């Protein structure tokens, strides 16, 4: 693979501008961006491996590749690439004329196109190369003029946690800005405005960090097909913007809602005209609490923000995975959400067409909600049993908690298991002792049980997420629960109190060895 990349790097010798060279190398680095390796970090194994390979090659193409990676790569890749490039230049390896201008850009202006829903920002940052090569000025403030003007465009999606979902580069800066202004002028659902460069940097750094963290959990399918090709370029250009703001953007800097503030907002809603037709005040109150919690905890403290996408995500994705609703709440939720949309739209000034589109989306999702929301009691689980496993109402925790505590009913040695609550430490210990009664003769039973309690607690809390994911992989391969628990225990004991290392080790589990630790 490295040989093929170095062969492709010969094209760098023929390009005329540093912009073309940077985009080509960014595309190369994107070949493995967002991917995962079973052993080792992909940026270290492949990214730094490419740098080492190019350094040994020592050709003009290798030098141009190293020069670009010194600007576009990760901090470790950049440091290695810079050292290798200097060594080749001292050996009189030829380099193209544009090499001195790689990354020598100055910001020209930053802009943002926002939709009235608050679903996403399209951030546009414009740059130009300095007219002559030379060191960067101490003051990175925007300067007039420059060569090869270009714009970095990044789409930030707030329905996906504020992640950078798409990115591209345009050389037609004036046309791009003019088109965005014209579209906003003719559409009340759009706004186009200038953005302070410091604010743009904070916003984009935050968005790209969220993207990286999301990819670790869910994979590169979350972003557009072209995002990987521009990721390295975008990361480098963002660093060219002046720092200075700790908060990413006004939309992300709302003051946290305390419990009292959330309760007050719910009370205002229930007393409003929008909620007067709701027939079950008790269920409506609980549903409003869920809506407000979702807006505060999942949408950057914006419970009053409503949109078609946000409402569909809440109703068809988040609620079915995360919240245990009783039958009255299941019946009331779509109606309460429609009322909340009317209440919130008036408070935020959402245009009428936005209100109508959001209500239409809720109406369309209502029928699908009854299919998407799977009440555990429909699978034969007693509701009181579910409540014991989910005292916090976190529906997504049900499978892993049932795996950790499979014996919760019946009598054992005179103990009524239905009276024990696995959320309480003392009851949890009794349940685990009963679960492992066959191992009581072990000389190290106390220590062994303590490790079972450690794993059970981690599974209960979902800390880390990788533990239950690893357990599911092993169960899918046909291993029994006892074997799986012992493998998890062995890894936790071996890694100790190192969360990142524990998560990585659990990620690496592909199967149980022939003789699993006991």
XYZ file of C-alpha atoms in Angstrom:
518
model
C 0.000 0.000 0.000
C 2.808 2.420 0.865
C 4.504 1.668 -2.465
C 1.294 2.480 -4.332
C 0.887 5.731 -2.402
C 4.451 6.752 -3.133
C 3.874 5.983 -6.802
C 0.758 8.172 -6.742
C 2.782 10.909 -5.029
C 4.713 11.401 -8.262
C 1.744 13.443 -9.434
C 2.651 15.974 -6.755
C 5.720 16.888 -8.800
C 3.505 18.015 -11.653
C 0.963 20.166 -9.803
C 1.361 23.913 -9.931
C -0.220 25.080 -6.680
C 0.211 24.155 -3.018
C -3.594 23.942 -2.720
C -3.767 21.098 -5.228
C -0.891 19.335 -3.477
C -2.511 19.679 -0.043
C -5.836 18.349 -1.308
C -4.156 15.366 -2.968
C -2.249 14.415 0.190
C -5.315 14.996 2.364
C -7.129 12.514 0.119
C -4.273 10.016 0.628
C -4.376 10.382 4.405
C -8.137 9.919 4.256
C -7.680 6.412 2.842
C -7.548 5.006 6.375
C -9.122 7.821 8.358
C -11.888 6.592 10.649
C -10.898 2.952 10.236
C -9.925 0.694 13.085
C -7.217 -1.892 13.485
C -7.396 -4.911 15.752
C -3.877 -4.210 16.952
C -2.581 -0.678 17.316
C -3.704 2.812 16.384
C -4.421 3.251 12.680
C -2.755 6.680 12.525
C 0.364 5.268 14.140
C 0.542 2.032 12.167
C -0.420 3.398 8.740
C 0.126 7.168 8.987
C 3.508 7.067 10.662
C 4.361 3.943 8.702
C 3.875 5.881 5.461
C 6.181 8.628 6.737
C 8.895 6.087 7.567
C 8.495 4.447 4.164
C 8.765 7.775 2.318
C 11.805 8.765 4.381
C 13.606 5.565 3.340
C 12.629 6.017 -0.318
C 14.388 9.383 -0.474
C 12.959 10.356 -3.872
C 11.648 13.782 -4.948
C 8.105 12.377 -4.816
C 8.761 11.119 -1.290
C 10.051 14.548 -0.261
C 6.968 16.354 -1.577
C 4.772 13.856 0.262
C 6.697 14.425 3.505
C 6.437 18.220 3.137
C 2.653 17.983 2.810
C 2.291 15.501 5.687
C 4.349 17.834 7.900
C 1.463 20.294 7.531
C -1.545 17.979 7.215
C -0.697 15.034 9.451
C -1.351 14.392 13.113
C 1.112 15.959 15.543
C 3.242 12.791 15.631
C 3.088 12.331 11.861
C 3.944 15.997 11.297
C 6.961 15.906 13.598
C 8.343 12.777 11.965
C 7.615 14.057 8.455
C 9.295 17.415 9.102
C 12.455 15.779 10.402
C 12.592 13.369 7.472
C 11.938 16.162 4.948
C 14.752 18.320 6.359
C 17.130 15.373 6.126
C 16.244 14.800 2.455
C 16.574 18.497 1.640
C 20.036 18.529 3.219
C 20.857 15.663 0.864
C 19.890 17.921 -2.084
C 16.787 15.940 -3.053
C 14.834 18.093 -5.514
C 11.563 19.651 -4.452
C 8.883 21.594 -6.354
C 8.688 25.389 -6.268
C 5.403 25.349 -4.344
C 6.881 23.388 -1.430
C 7.733 26.507 0.575
C 4.127 27.685 0.410
C 2.387 24.581 1.785
C 0.171 25.762 4.632
C 1.308 29.394 4.284
C -2.259 30.706 4.307
C -4.049 33.588 5.954
C -7.747 33.660 6.906
C -9.892 35.989 4.818
C -13.272 35.678 6.520
C -15.671 33.244 8.189
C -19.409 32.863 7.650
C -22.215 30.577 8.740
C -25.476 29.570 7.097
C -28.031 28.510 9.719
C -31.474 27.023 9.329
C -34.295 28.342 11.503
C -34.744 24.928 13.106
C -31.212 24.959 14.519
C -30.575 21.531 12.984
C -27.276 22.394 11.354
C -24.699 25.056 10.599
C -22.848 25.276 7.318
C -19.611 27.025 8.226
C -17.578 28.682 5.453
C -13.984 29.745 6.181
C -12.087 31.474 3.384
C -8.299 31.540 2.990
C -5.616 32.694 0.579
C -1.922 31.950 0.240
C 0.511 34.684 1.089
C 1.939 36.361 -1.961
C 5.524 35.360 -1.231
C 6.999 32.526 0.803
C 8.166 33.330 4.275
C 7.466 32.853 7.966
C 3.939 33.387 9.256
C 3.279 36.732 10.928
C 2.939 36.733 14.683
C -0.592 38.126 14.390
C -2.840 35.597 12.599
C -5.656 38.108 12.047
C -7.161 38.183 8.532
C -5.129 40.119 5.976
C -6.198 41.508 2.626
C -5.076 40.006 -0.652
C -3.293 36.733 -1.323
C -3.110 34.038 -3.987
C -5.318 31.012 -4.717
C -8.354 32.033 -2.654
C -10.366 29.032 -1.471
C -13.094 28.165 0.999
C -13.360 25.321 3.482
C -17.008 24.345 3.976
C -18.017 22.174 6.938
C -21.537 21.004 7.792
C -22.173 20.693 11.546
C -25.162 18.532 12.448
C -26.699 19.209 15.882
C -29.111 16.301 15.609
C -26.011 14.099 15.595
C -24.408 15.579 18.694
C -22.863 18.604 16.967
C -20.562 16.514 14.770
C -18.939 17.587 11.507
C -20.909 15.479 9.031
C -19.578 16.759 5.718
C -16.712 18.884 4.389
C -15.428 20.081 1.033
C -13.275 22.806 -0.531
C -14.249 25.337 -3.183
C -12.003 27.643 -5.183
C -14.965 29.759 -6.355
C -15.161 31.788 -3.163
C -17.081 34.827 -4.446
C -19.678 32.686 -6.172
C -20.108 30.497 -3.099
C -20.675 33.461 -0.758
C -22.995 35.216 -3.184
C -25.136 32.115 -3.625
C -25.407 31.578 0.139
C -26.475 35.209 0.653
C -29.085 35.070 -2.108
C -30.575 31.817 -0.769
C -30.861 33.255 2.748
C -32.442 36.488 1.484
C -35.206 34.543 -0.248
C -35.896 31.976 2.468
C -37.199 32.884 5.956
C -35.968 29.495 7.175
C -32.323 30.428 6.464
C -29.889 32.998 7.841
C -26.441 33.806 6.484
C -24.075 35.908 8.548
C -20.448 36.595 9.313
C -18.780 34.632 12.081
C -15.829 35.697 14.167
C -12.778 33.618 13.160
C -12.182 32.709 16.818
C -15.749 31.519 17.105
C -15.493 29.545 13.873
C -12.362 27.812 15.131
C -13.965 26.859 18.442
C -17.095 25.599 16.696
C -15.206 23.506 14.144
C -12.708 22.090 16.632
C -15.629 20.964 18.771
C -17.451 19.484 15.768
C -14.442 17.538 14.515
C -13.769 16.204 18.013
C -17.358 14.938 18.228
C -16.961 13.296 14.826
C -13.823 11.454 15.903
C -15.434 10.271 19.139
C -18.583 9.159 17.305
C -16.612 7.169 14.762
C -14.956 5.163 17.535
C -18.392 3.947 18.618
C -20.327 3.731 15.363
C -17.951 3.767 12.392
C -17.351 6.033 9.365
C -20.840 5.572 7.919
C -21.973 8.534 10.048
C -20.233 11.038 7.760
C -20.521 11.768 4.051
C -18.572 9.664 1.574
C -16.217 12.563 0.849
C -15.533 13.676 4.407
C -12.477 11.475 4.921
C -10.724 13.004 1.905
C -10.958 16.504 3.393
C -10.507 15.677 7.077
C -6.751 16.283 7.233
C -7.061 19.475 5.172
C -9.863 20.792 7.393
C -7.947 19.976 10.579
C -4.928 21.934 9.337
C -6.923 24.920 8.072
C -8.816 25.228 11.356
C -5.481 25.627 13.132
C -4.769 28.581 10.839
C -7.735 30.444 12.388
C -6.972 32.587 15.431
C -7.719 30.953 18.801
C -9.419 32.767 21.641
C -12.898 31.381 22.341
C -13.459 28.572 24.804
C -17.109 28.083 23.894
C -17.834 26.758 20.419
C -20.854 28.884 19.525
C -23.883 30.645 21.039
C -25.992 27.617 20.171
C -23.755 25.439 22.302
C -23.271 27.756 25.246
C -26.718 27.868 26.823
C -26.668 27.763 30.613
C -27.386 24.262 31.978
C -30.962 23.633 33.097
C -31.189 22.764 36.774
C -33.894 20.383 37.995
C -35.894 23.348 39.283
C -35.616 25.174 35.970
C -36.752 22.076 34.089
C -39.709 21.636 36.433
C -40.673 25.293 35.973
C -40.570 24.938 32.184
C -42.764 21.831 32.374
C -45.245 23.681 34.586
C -45.391 26.598 32.135
C -46.081 24.179 29.299
C -48.837 22.291 31.130
C -50.512 25.583 32.027
C -50.324 26.923 28.446
C -53.048 26.964 25.812
C -51.033 24.470 23.773
C -51.553 21.774 26.431
C -55.159 22.445 27.402
C -56.564 19.592 25.286
C -54.360 16.880 26.873
C -56.726 14.520 28.702
C -54.303 12.798 31.110
C -52.411 15.490 33.058
C -50.308 12.972 34.971
C -49.066 11.169 31.849
C -48.639 14.505 30.055
C -46.444 15.752 32.877
C -44.173 12.718 32.715
C -43.979 12.955 28.918
C -43.070 16.640 29.140
C -40.275 15.741 31.540
C -38.843 13.313 28.967
C -39.059 15.928 26.193
C -37.308 18.532 28.321
C -34.633 16.096 29.499
C -33.916 15.132 25.903
C -33.539 18.777 24.877
C -31.273 19.558 27.815
C -29.127 16.435 27.902
C -28.954 15.575 24.192
C -29.413 18.913 22.437
C -27.043 21.305 24.188
C -29.550 22.657 26.744
C -32.112 23.587 24.089
C -35.396 21.974 25.140
C -37.369 24.627 23.235
C -35.700 23.858 19.909
C -38.051 21.866 17.685
C -37.650 20.581 14.153
C -38.957 17.703 12.020
C -35.676 15.808 12.340
C -35.318 16.338 16.072
C -38.894 15.236 16.763
C -38.566 12.122 14.592
C -35.281 11.220 16.270
C -36.790 11.696 19.707
C -39.934 9.720 18.974
C -38.596 6.898 16.805
C -35.009 6.465 17.944
C -34.224 7.864 21.390
C -37.412 6.970 23.258
C -37.551 3.350 22.020
C -33.932 2.815 23.042
C -33.597 4.852 26.198
C -36.828 5.390 28.136
C -39.196 2.995 29.869
C -42.727 4.313 29.340
C -45.821 2.960 31.016
C -48.904 2.326 28.825
C -50.458 5.711 29.616
C -47.264 7.497 28.619
C -46.995 5.466 25.406
C -50.503 6.556 24.475
C -49.975 10.196 25.408
C -46.457 10.852 24.098
C -47.198 11.759 20.414
C -50.006 14.119 21.501
C -47.840 15.758 24.167
C -45.020 16.181 21.655
C -47.362 17.933 19.193
C -48.492 20.274 21.948
C -44.881 20.901 22.945
C -44.041 21.834 19.344
C -46.756 24.512 19.356
C -45.668 25.778 22.771
C -41.958 25.904 21.869
C -42.497 27.450 18.418
C -44.301 30.405 19.959
C -41.528 30.883 22.513
C -38.719 30.756 19.955
C -40.383 32.536 17.055
C -40.142 29.605 14.642
C -41.682 30.696 11.308
C -45.136 29.345 10.521
C -43.890 27.082 7.747
C -41.376 25.568 10.163
C -44.123 24.938 12.732
C -46.337 23.285 10.122
C -43.526 21.057 8.822
C -42.637 19.961 12.349
C -46.236 19.125 13.248
C -46.554 17.167 9.992
C -43.427 15.209 10.910
C -44.829 14.345 14.344
C -48.106 13.264 12.793
C -46.340 11.041 10.257
C -44.182 9.504 12.993
C -47.085 8.811 15.361
C -48.191 5.628 13.610
C -44.620 4.347 13.406
C -44.041 5.122 17.091
C -46.362 2.338 18.182
C -44.222 -0.059 16.126
C -40.849 1.425 17.099
C -41.544 1.487 20.827
C -41.331 -2.083 22.093
C -42.617 -2.311 25.640
C -40.639 -5.039 27.463
C -43.875 -6.371 28.942
C -44.981 -7.414 25.430
C -42.142 -9.962 25.486
C -43.491 -11.617 28.620
C -41.430 -9.677 31.165
C -43.263 -8.697 34.313
C -43.393 -4.910 34.723
C -42.280 -5.088 38.351
C -39.240 -7.109 37.243
C -38.443 -4.515 34.575
C -38.741 -1.731 37.137
C -36.203 -3.480 39.382
C -33.762 -3.706 36.497
C -34.487 -0.176 35.313
C -34.977 2.051 38.375
C -33.510 4.871 36.296
C -35.826 4.150 33.336
C -32.869 3.570 30.982
C -34.431 1.094 28.575
C -31.147 0.539 26.694
C -29.656 -0.971 29.869
C -32.191 -3.814 30.086
C -30.273 -6.486 28.075
C -26.937 -5.994 29.811
C -28.495 -5.829 33.294
C -30.553 -8.970 32.666
C -27.309 -10.660 31.571
C -25.545 -9.540 34.762
C -28.429 -10.589 37.045
C -30.410 -13.441 35.465
C -31.875 -14.768 38.759
C -34.384 -12.290 40.139
C -37.430 -14.433 40.887
C -38.240 -17.499 42.976
C -36.868 -18.826 46.281
C -33.313 -19.929 47.026
C -32.331 -21.224 50.476
C -35.345 -19.419 51.881
C -34.434 -16.111 50.194
C -37.217 -14.467 48.176
C -35.334 -13.215 45.115
C -38.237 -11.006 44.059
C -37.638 -8.897 47.168
C -34.012 -8.125 46.215
C -33.049 -5.064 44.189
C -29.858 -5.322 42.096
C -29.470 -1.529 42.158
C -28.679 -1.731 45.889
C -25.178 -2.885 46.850
C -26.203 -5.299 49.630
C -28.916 -6.980 47.552
C -26.590 -7.098 44.550
C -24.025 -9.043 46.592
C -26.660 -11.555 47.760
C -27.842 -12.096 44.183
C -24.282 -12.725 43.001
C -23.621 -15.149 45.869
C -26.704 -17.142 44.867
C -25.716 -16.996 41.194
C -22.302 -18.492 42.061
C -23.359 -20.876 44.820
C -21.663 -23.771 42.998
C -18.278 -22.062 43.412
C -18.442 -21.524 47.175
C -15.893 -24.260 47.824
C -13.175 -22.304 46.021
C -10.429 -21.222 48.466
C -10.425 -17.770 46.853
C -14.227 -17.480 46.701
C -14.359 -14.064 48.418
C -11.891 -12.548 45.957
C -13.533 -14.324 43.034
C -16.948 -13.014 44.041
C -15.523 -9.499 44.378
C -14.423 -9.616 40.744
C -17.851 -10.869 39.695
C -19.310 -7.898 41.538
C -16.899 -5.575 39.716
C -18.032 -6.898 36.321
C -21.713 -6.880 37.313
C -21.418 -3.261 38.448
C -19.717 -2.253 35.208
C -22.391 -3.984 33.156
C -25.107 -2.350 35.254
C -23.600 1.117 34.700
C -22.487 0.512 31.098
C -18.926 1.468 32.056
C -17.378 1.146 29.585
C -19.755 0.559 26.676
C -17.208 -1.811 25.167
C -17.770 -4.378 27.948
C -21.312 -5.234 26.919
C -20.358 -5.027 23.231
C -17.580 -7.585 23.838
C -19.950 -9.823 25.803
C -22.462 -9.792 22.950
C -19.805 -10.728 20.401
C -18.781 -13.714 22.496
C -22.369 -14.780 23.100
C -23.033 -14.585 19.360
C -20.131 -16.989 18.818
C -21.876 -19.558 21.014
C -20.010 -19.178 24.305
C -22.030 -19.532 27.488
C -22.586 -16.796 30.017
C -20.141 -18.260 32.557
C -17.260 -18.312 30.054
C -17.985 -14.773 28.922
C -18.034 -13.396 32.464
C -14.696 -15.017 33.275
C -13.031 -13.545 30.184
C -14.315 -10.087 31.120
C -13.010 -10.585 34.651
C -9.570 -11.631 33.433
C -9.258 -8.534 31.241
C -10.473 -6.160 33.954
C -8.058 -7.680 36.488
C -5.132 -7.547 34.058
C -5.710 -3.942 32.898
C -6.529 -2.450 36.295
C -7.632 1.157 36.711
C -6.859 2.367 33.171
C -10.185 3.188 31.449
C -8.818 3.805 27.948
C -6.693 0.647 28.027
C -9.641 -1.382 29.310
C -11.880 -0.099 26.507
C -9.202 -0.883 23.912
C -8.626 -4.396 25.298
C -12.365 -5.133 25.238
C -12.531 -3.877 21.648
C -9.836 -6.377 20.713
C -11.796 -9.409 21.948
C -12.752 -11.476 18.926
C -13.160 -14.884 20.582
C -12.397 -16.861 23.738
C -9.098 -18.775 23.779
C -9.232 -22.571 23.940
C -8.614 -22.496 27.690
C -10.229 -19.325 29.088
C -8.966 -18.060 32.446
C -10.903 -19.287 35.452
